[in-house]
Amino acid sequence: MTTDLAQERRDTTAPPKTAARVTDLVKTYGSGDTAVTALKGVSLDIAAGEFTAIMGPSGSGKSTLMHCAAGLDSVTRGSVQLGAIELTTLKEKDLTKVRRDHIGFVFQSFNLIPTLNAEENILLPLSIAGRKPDRAWYDHVIATVGLGDRLGHRPGELSGGQQQRVACARALVSRPEIIFADEPTGNLDSTSGAEVLGFLRRSVDDFGQTIVMVTHDPGAASWTDRVVFLADGRIVTELREPTPERILETMKSLDAKHVDAKVQG
Amino acid sequence: MLRASWKSLMARKLRLFMSAFAIILGVAFVAGSFVFTDTLGRSFDSIMNSSVGDVVVRPVAGDVDIESQPSSATLPGSLVKELADVPGAARADGNITNFGTFVVGKDGKLIGGFGPPGIGINFTDGPAAKGLEPLTLNAGRWPTAGGEVVVDEKTAEKAGYLIGEKVNLVSSGAEPRIQAKLVGIAHMDGGTAGASLSIFDTGEARRLFMDGNDTYTDIWVSAADGTSQAELRDAVAAKLPKDVEAVTGDAAAKAAASDIQEALGFITTFLLIFAGVALVVGSFLIVNTFSILVAQRSRELALFRALGSTRRQVARSVLFEASVIGLIGSIIGLGLGVVIAMGIRVLFGQFGLDLSGQSLIISPRTIVVSLVVGLVVTLVAAYLPARKAGKVPPVAAMRDDAILAESGMRGRTIVGTILTALGAGLLAAGLFADVPSPTYWVGGGILGVVLGMALISPIVGRPVIAAIGWLYRKTFGAVGLMAQQNAQRNPRRTGATASALMIGVTLVSMMAVFGASAKASIDKAVEKEFVADYVVSSAVGTPFSTEVTEELAAVPGVDEVAAFRWDQVKVKGEDRQVTGIDPSHIGVLGPTPMVEGRLADLTTTTVSVAEELATTDKLSVGSTIDLTRGGTTKPFTVGAIHGDSALLSSDYLLSLPALESLGGAKTDSYAFITRESGAAAAQVGRDLDKALADLPVVTVKDQGEFADEQRAQINQMLYLIYALLGLAVIIAILGIINTLALSVIERTKEIGLLRAVGLSRRQLKRMLRLESIVIALLGAALGIGLGVAFGVALQRSLADDGIDVLAVPWPQLGLFVALAGLVGIIAAWWPGWRASKLDILRAVTTE
């Protein structure tokens, strides 16, 4: 059953090998003397059906990269392609539609609508778009998230972990090409965090979902297939099949290099 | 601490302006009404001072109201000479005054309008009190012979006459049409407040107004040097016959000015009522704004508490903000009030009350009252939020969530219900029970119900919101659902915001029901009880010459003409309405239900008494009662007892000769005319119009036109009230804008999320618009409910006074609902625009 659905999903979305492609991305805040360049020419391919983590020290530009890739922020230069769509030239209105129809979001602070119950929150992107949920898919997502009995509750009545799982379900239910998760476990204890990460992992394995996650937690990043490291607005290295230890090592060496570079420069 | 509040005040300028706006409007009405009333008073003081002699000798008038007909009692010419010889008197002059002489302009239109009188007087060179010259000549000379006239400058200008030209006048005297040569233009210091003055030679005035007799309406006695007004009055009084009195000029001027001010006092009352409405609505807005501000700032306030501020200091800092707003609002309001007073002056100038001769008076009292009212209302409204601010626990500064828990609804429900019930009781007592000054009961009752309803509106409004919400979900899906739930999120806030609109809608609906009922009652009365085919009435509000009535009887095709006079008599010291009727044409006045006797049988010594009065005074046919008019008292035998009809509802009905025997003037208020059967309606109407063509002082209307005119008067009143209540609606719109804008700020993060997951700007705006409409429709629903209830109560209470048909104008009320929806749409525009401009990223990452 699970594999069927996953299979079906892969077939219907007929994935290009690359779900998203960022090319020579430059992002500068402010202008003149006060200008700060957060991204200094980043190029990155996100493979479809893969779970990618973006890591880096504070100020490395990892959040900016995600915001730009997700169409939440404008870019100064370069290109962002989502499937066949070039985001950087889109008008606000079309960008909104792209976010609605092709992208899913999971934020650090759960960001649910407090007046809507769990089910209404999950269905929100679909109802905004005026689309009917695919019932089988919906049931399947709900079953995977494990919220069956809490659907009528409002966010205020759910635990942090439950809220974040609602947020994940909301991101999944519209079958977006790609889900962006911004520190999804940042506000959770380790047990709840593991639940959420497990759920994200399963949706990649079982449904072929593409997920990009920004995190600074090596433990969280170790659930992914690929970790991309950013430092000072550039991609410096990446790991495949990461483990917490390898991630930590890489981060340490990055910090050292970073400091060296600064000292020498 | 104060420095901190000042900074937070400056950081929220726009929002505070919106709260201050309500105060500005309320104070403006208070200030405007005071400025206008003072100006009016000063204006009439100066007019009256030059309209009296040192001592005024006049027939004892009793207390003739300025609205009723002037007394026809006169003073003999011989008295003038006698009084001139009184010790201490320098001279005495006899005056003839007629309050129904109007100049007809070159275009055939009457100069002056409904209200200010057209005064015809004789010329004397006698001085007014304290040697003042009452009138001076701008040009030409005073009249010296028959066929000459002098008019005041404003009238001459408006009418377009030049010296030497023939002037047309109409008069309620023996000659309805007068033509005279204009020989001079007169000037009166301080202006005439819109009245027109026509000055004739004494002999001519006698012929026109006194039936040619050597009599006067009053006499001015001027004091010799060194004699005071009071001394002269005492000396004069000793010489006077019975029923003639002497009053000092000061007393006479003061009494006359205060009479007029009293008569125009309704303007002040009217304006103050609207000031009150604006302030009540405004205080809702202030309560709401401060509550929201306190809720949003609770963390900051908690920080102050954690840093050692006492509760009182925190509360005081909020009150300080309020007092700054109150003060600024009051000062702006005061300025706007002066503008409003100017506006009213212009408006009244349109209706003929010309006060342009008097500059506006801004007395210290006006300033003090305006500032105090504005400040006190703001502080009272801000008190509860301020107290709440003081209660923020210091620990709230350290916590994320928080902070001000909504206290329960129970206390609120109980207080609100009690207030509503109490208000309803007061209202019922004021309308239906016999209580002293019922207006205050009614006003207090309405206020109580409105405030009570405002308190319980979060509960009462639930079904309304639920119904709208259901519709929203069906129509707009998720956006509709969120809009409804946002409106329900903070029921008090929604309730208070809706209540501000509710007040305006309540009053408007009440007046709409009342107006529709009044119009329906008129239609019914005209249809059922109106027998006459035509009504002749005055175009200026003063009665017209009986000559007119006689002339109309001669128009071909006219069957009967019934003269009709309003007047007032005193019975046992109380003012009573009396109608003078022509017993021989009584049928024209419609069917009058009689308890006893027949109106056609009234003679010069009999009177018909209203049924109700006959019961309370225990009168029956054959009883005798004394009627007093002016200084004359005469016994009458009760000849009939009448029930109520549309036209004949006065306490007493007298035949015309009987009324004249009491000193009633020979002038008619109305004439009712029937057509000969077989006469062509159109032809008779044209002939009547032709007969009256050169008498613009009266108009003739057929049944339909008469009913239309009555309806038009009601409409005019309604439109004026609607226009003023429109201001209350504007305040309410600001309230909705304010609440929504503050909510948008509160929900920044949520809005960011919605935008991130694909809510378009249009959908976001729609969501806010729908929320705004919920609030507006809630206000409208509550307001229409209350307003219809009030309107029905008002109609029921006036059922005996002629408003006996209840009509609820549903289409109009439906229009109000639609307008409320529009109000919601307008109010959501700015907050929606702001929300749609929110930076998604910042909104999502805001902590």
PDB file of N, CA, C and O in Angstrom, chain B residues 49-70:
ATOM      1  N   ASN B  49     -32.810  95.633  23.107  1.00  0.00           N
ATOM      2  CA  ASN B  49     -32.495  96.876  23.799  1.00  0.00           C
ATOM      3  C   ASN B  49     -32.912  98.098  22.993  1.00  0.00           C
ATOM      4  O   ASN B  49     -33.256  99.119  23.578  1.00  0.00           O
ATOM      5  N   SER B  50     -32.874  97.954  21.671  1.00  0.00           N
ATOM      6  CA  SER B  50     -33.321  99.116  20.912  1.00  0.00           C
ATOM      7  C   SER B  50     -34.787  98.980  20.508  1.00  0.00           C
ATOM      8  O   SER B  50     -35.287  99.751  19.717  1.00  0.00           O
ATOM      9  N   SER B  51     -35.469  97.996  21.057  1.00  0.00           N
ATOM     10  CA  SER B  51     -36.895  97.833  20.754  1.00  0.00           C
ATOM     11  C   SER B  51     -37.774  98.168  21.949  1.00  0.00           C
ATOM     12  O   SER B  51     -38.921  97.753  21.997  1.00  0.00           O
ATOM     13  N   VAL B  52     -37.201  98.831  22.941  1.00  0.00           N
ATOM     14  CA  VAL B  52     -38.019  99.223  24.102  1.00  0.00           C
ATOM     15  C   VAL B  52     -37.706 100.673  24.439  1.00  0.00           C
ATOM     16  O   VAL B  52     -36.621 101.172  24.158  1.00  0.00           O
ATOM     17  N   GLY B  53     -38.702 101.348  25.066  1.00  0.00           N
ATOM     18  CA  GLY B  53     -38.470 102.697  25.588  1.00  0.00           C
ATOM     19  C   GLY B  53     -38.008 102.588  27.027  1.00  0.00           C
ATOM     20  O   GLY B  53     -37.862 101.473  27.559  1.00  0.00           O
ATOM     21  N   ASP B  54     -37.763 103.736  27.661  1.00  0.00           N
ATOM     22  CA  ASP B  54     -37.358 103.706  29.065  1.00  0.00           C
ATOM     23  C   ASP B  54     -38.418 102.991  29.899  1.00  0.00           C
ATOM     24  O   ASP B  54     -38.114 102.189  30.768  1.00  0.00           O
ATOM     25  N   VAL B  55     -39.663 103.347  29.602  1.00  0.00           N
ATOM     26  CA  VAL B  55     -40.768 102.610  30.222  1.00  0.00           C
ATOM     27  C   VAL B  55     -41.716 102.208  29.099  1.00  0.00           C
ATOM     28  O   VAL B  55     -42.017 103.005  28.216  1.00  0.00           O
ATOM     29  N   VAL B  56     -42.120 100.951  29.126  1.00  0.00           N
ATOM     30  CA  VAL B  56     -43.045 100.465  28.104  1.00  0.00           C
ATOM     31  C   VAL B  56     -44.411 100.301  28.749  1.00  0.00           C
ATOM     32  O   VAL B  56     -44.539  99.627  29.780  1.00  0.00           O
ATOM     33  N   VAL B  57     -45.401 100.935  28.162  1.00  0.00           N
ATOM     34  CA  VAL B  57     -46.768 100.800  28.658  1.00  0.00           C
ATOM     35  C   VAL B  57     -47.527  99.945  27.653  1.00  0.00           C
ATOM     36  O   VAL B  57     -47.487 100.206  26.449  1.00  0.00           O
ATOM     37  N   ARG B  58     -48.170  98.900  28.153  1.00  0.00           N
ATOM     38  CA  ARG B  58     -48.835  97.984  27.216  1.00  0.00           C
ATOM     39  C   ARG B  58     -50.013  97.314  27.899  1.00  0.00           C
ATOM     40  O   ARG B  58     -50.074  97.277  29.134  1.00  0.00           O
ATOM     41  N   PRO B  59     -50.913  96.790  27.120  1.00  0.00           N
ATOM     42  CA  PRO B  59     -52.038  96.062  27.730  1.00  0.00           C
ATOM     43  C   PRO B  59     -51.468  94.860  28.482  1.00  0.00           C
ATOM     44  O   PRO B  59     -50.478  94.265  28.057  1.00  0.00           O
ATOM     45  N   VAL B  60     -52.080  94.524  29.611  1.00  0.00           N
ATOM     46  CA  VAL B  60     -51.620  93.349  30.351  1.00  0.00           C
ATOM     47  C   VAL B  60     -51.796  92.151  29.446  1.00  0.00           C
ATOM     48  O   VAL B  60     -52.901  91.822  29.036  1.00  0.00           O
ATOM     49  N   ALA B  61     -50.689  91.539  29.091  1.00  0.00           N
ATOM     50  CA  ALA B  61     -50.768  90.518  28.055  1.00  0.00           C
ATOM     51  C   ALA B  61     -50.969  89.139  28.627  1.00  0.00           C
ATOM     52  O   ALA B  61     -51.140  88.173  27.902  1.00  0.00           O
ATOM     53  N   GLY B  62     -50.975  89.077  29.932  1.00  0.00           N
ATOM     54  CA  GLY B  62     -50.899  87.736  30.503  1.00  0.00           C
ATOM     55  C   GLY B  62     -49.548  87.236  30.075  1.00  0.00           C
ATOM     56  O   GLY B  62     -48.587  87.988  30.071  1.00  0.00           O
ATOM     57  N   ASP B  63     -49.485  86.015  29.689  1.00  0.00           N
ATOM     58  CA  ASP B  63     -48.223  85.495  29.183  1.00  0.00           C
ATOM     59  C   ASP B  63     -48.424  85.000  27.774  1.00  0.00           C
ATOM     60  O   ASP B  63     -48.427  83.823  27.513  1.00  0.00           O
ATOM     61  N   VAL B  64     -48.605  85.920  26.876  1.00  0.00           N
ATOM     62  CA  VAL B  64     -48.842  85.476  25.508  1.00  0.00           C
ATOM     63  C   VAL B  64     -47.530  84.958  24.932  1.00  0.00           C
ATOM     64  O   VAL B  64     -46.522  85.642  24.916  1.00  0.00           O
ATOM     65  N   ASP B  65     -47.577  83.751  24.503  1.00  0.00           N
ATOM     66  CA  ASP B  65     -46.399  83.125  23.910  1.00  0.00           C
ATOM     67  C   ASP B  65     -46.113  83.804  22.590  1.00  0.00           C
ATOM     68  O   ASP B  65     -47.034  84.235  21.909  1.00  0.00           O
ATOM     69  N   ILE B  66     -44.831  83.875  22.220  1.00  0.00           N
ATOM     70  CA  ILE B  66     -44.554  84.558  20.963  1.00  0.00           C
ATOM     71  C   ILE B  66     -45.061  83.763  19.765  1.00  0.00           C
ATOM     72  O   ILE B  66     -45.210  84.283  18.679  1.00  0.00           O
ATOM     73  N   GLU B  67     -45.347  82.483  19.991  1.00  0.00           N
ATOM     74  CA  GLU B  67     -45.824  81.697  18.867  1.00  0.00           C
ATOM     75  C   GLU B  67     -47.335  81.826  18.661  1.00  0.00           C
ATOM     76  O   GLU B  67     -47.857  81.493  17.614  1.00  0.00           O
ATOM     77  N   SER B  68     -48.042  82.268  19.697  1.00  0.00           N
ATOM     78  CA  SER B  68     -49.480  82.396  19.515  1.00  0.00           C
ATOM     79  C   SER B  68     -49.772  83.790  18.962  1.00  0.00           C
ATOM     80  O   SER B  68     -48.885  84.603  18.775  1.00  0.00           O
ATOM     81  N   GLN B  69     -51.010  84.037  18.703  1.00  0.00           N
ATOM     82  CA  GLN B  69     -51.344  85.301  18.066  1.00  0.00           C
ATOM     83  C   GLN B  69     -51.189  86.456  19.050  1.00  0.00           C
ATOM     84  O   GLN B  69     -51.469  86.329  20.220  1.00  0.00           O
ATOM     85  N   PRO B  70     -50.730  87.590  18.536  1.00  0.00           N
ATOM     86  CA  PRO B  70     -50.599  88.742  19.433  1.00  0.00           C
ATOM     87  C   PRO B  70     -51.973  89.229  19.873  1.00  0.00           C
ATOM     88  O   PRO B  70     -52.973  88.993  19.211  1.00  0.00           O
TER      89      PRO B  70
END
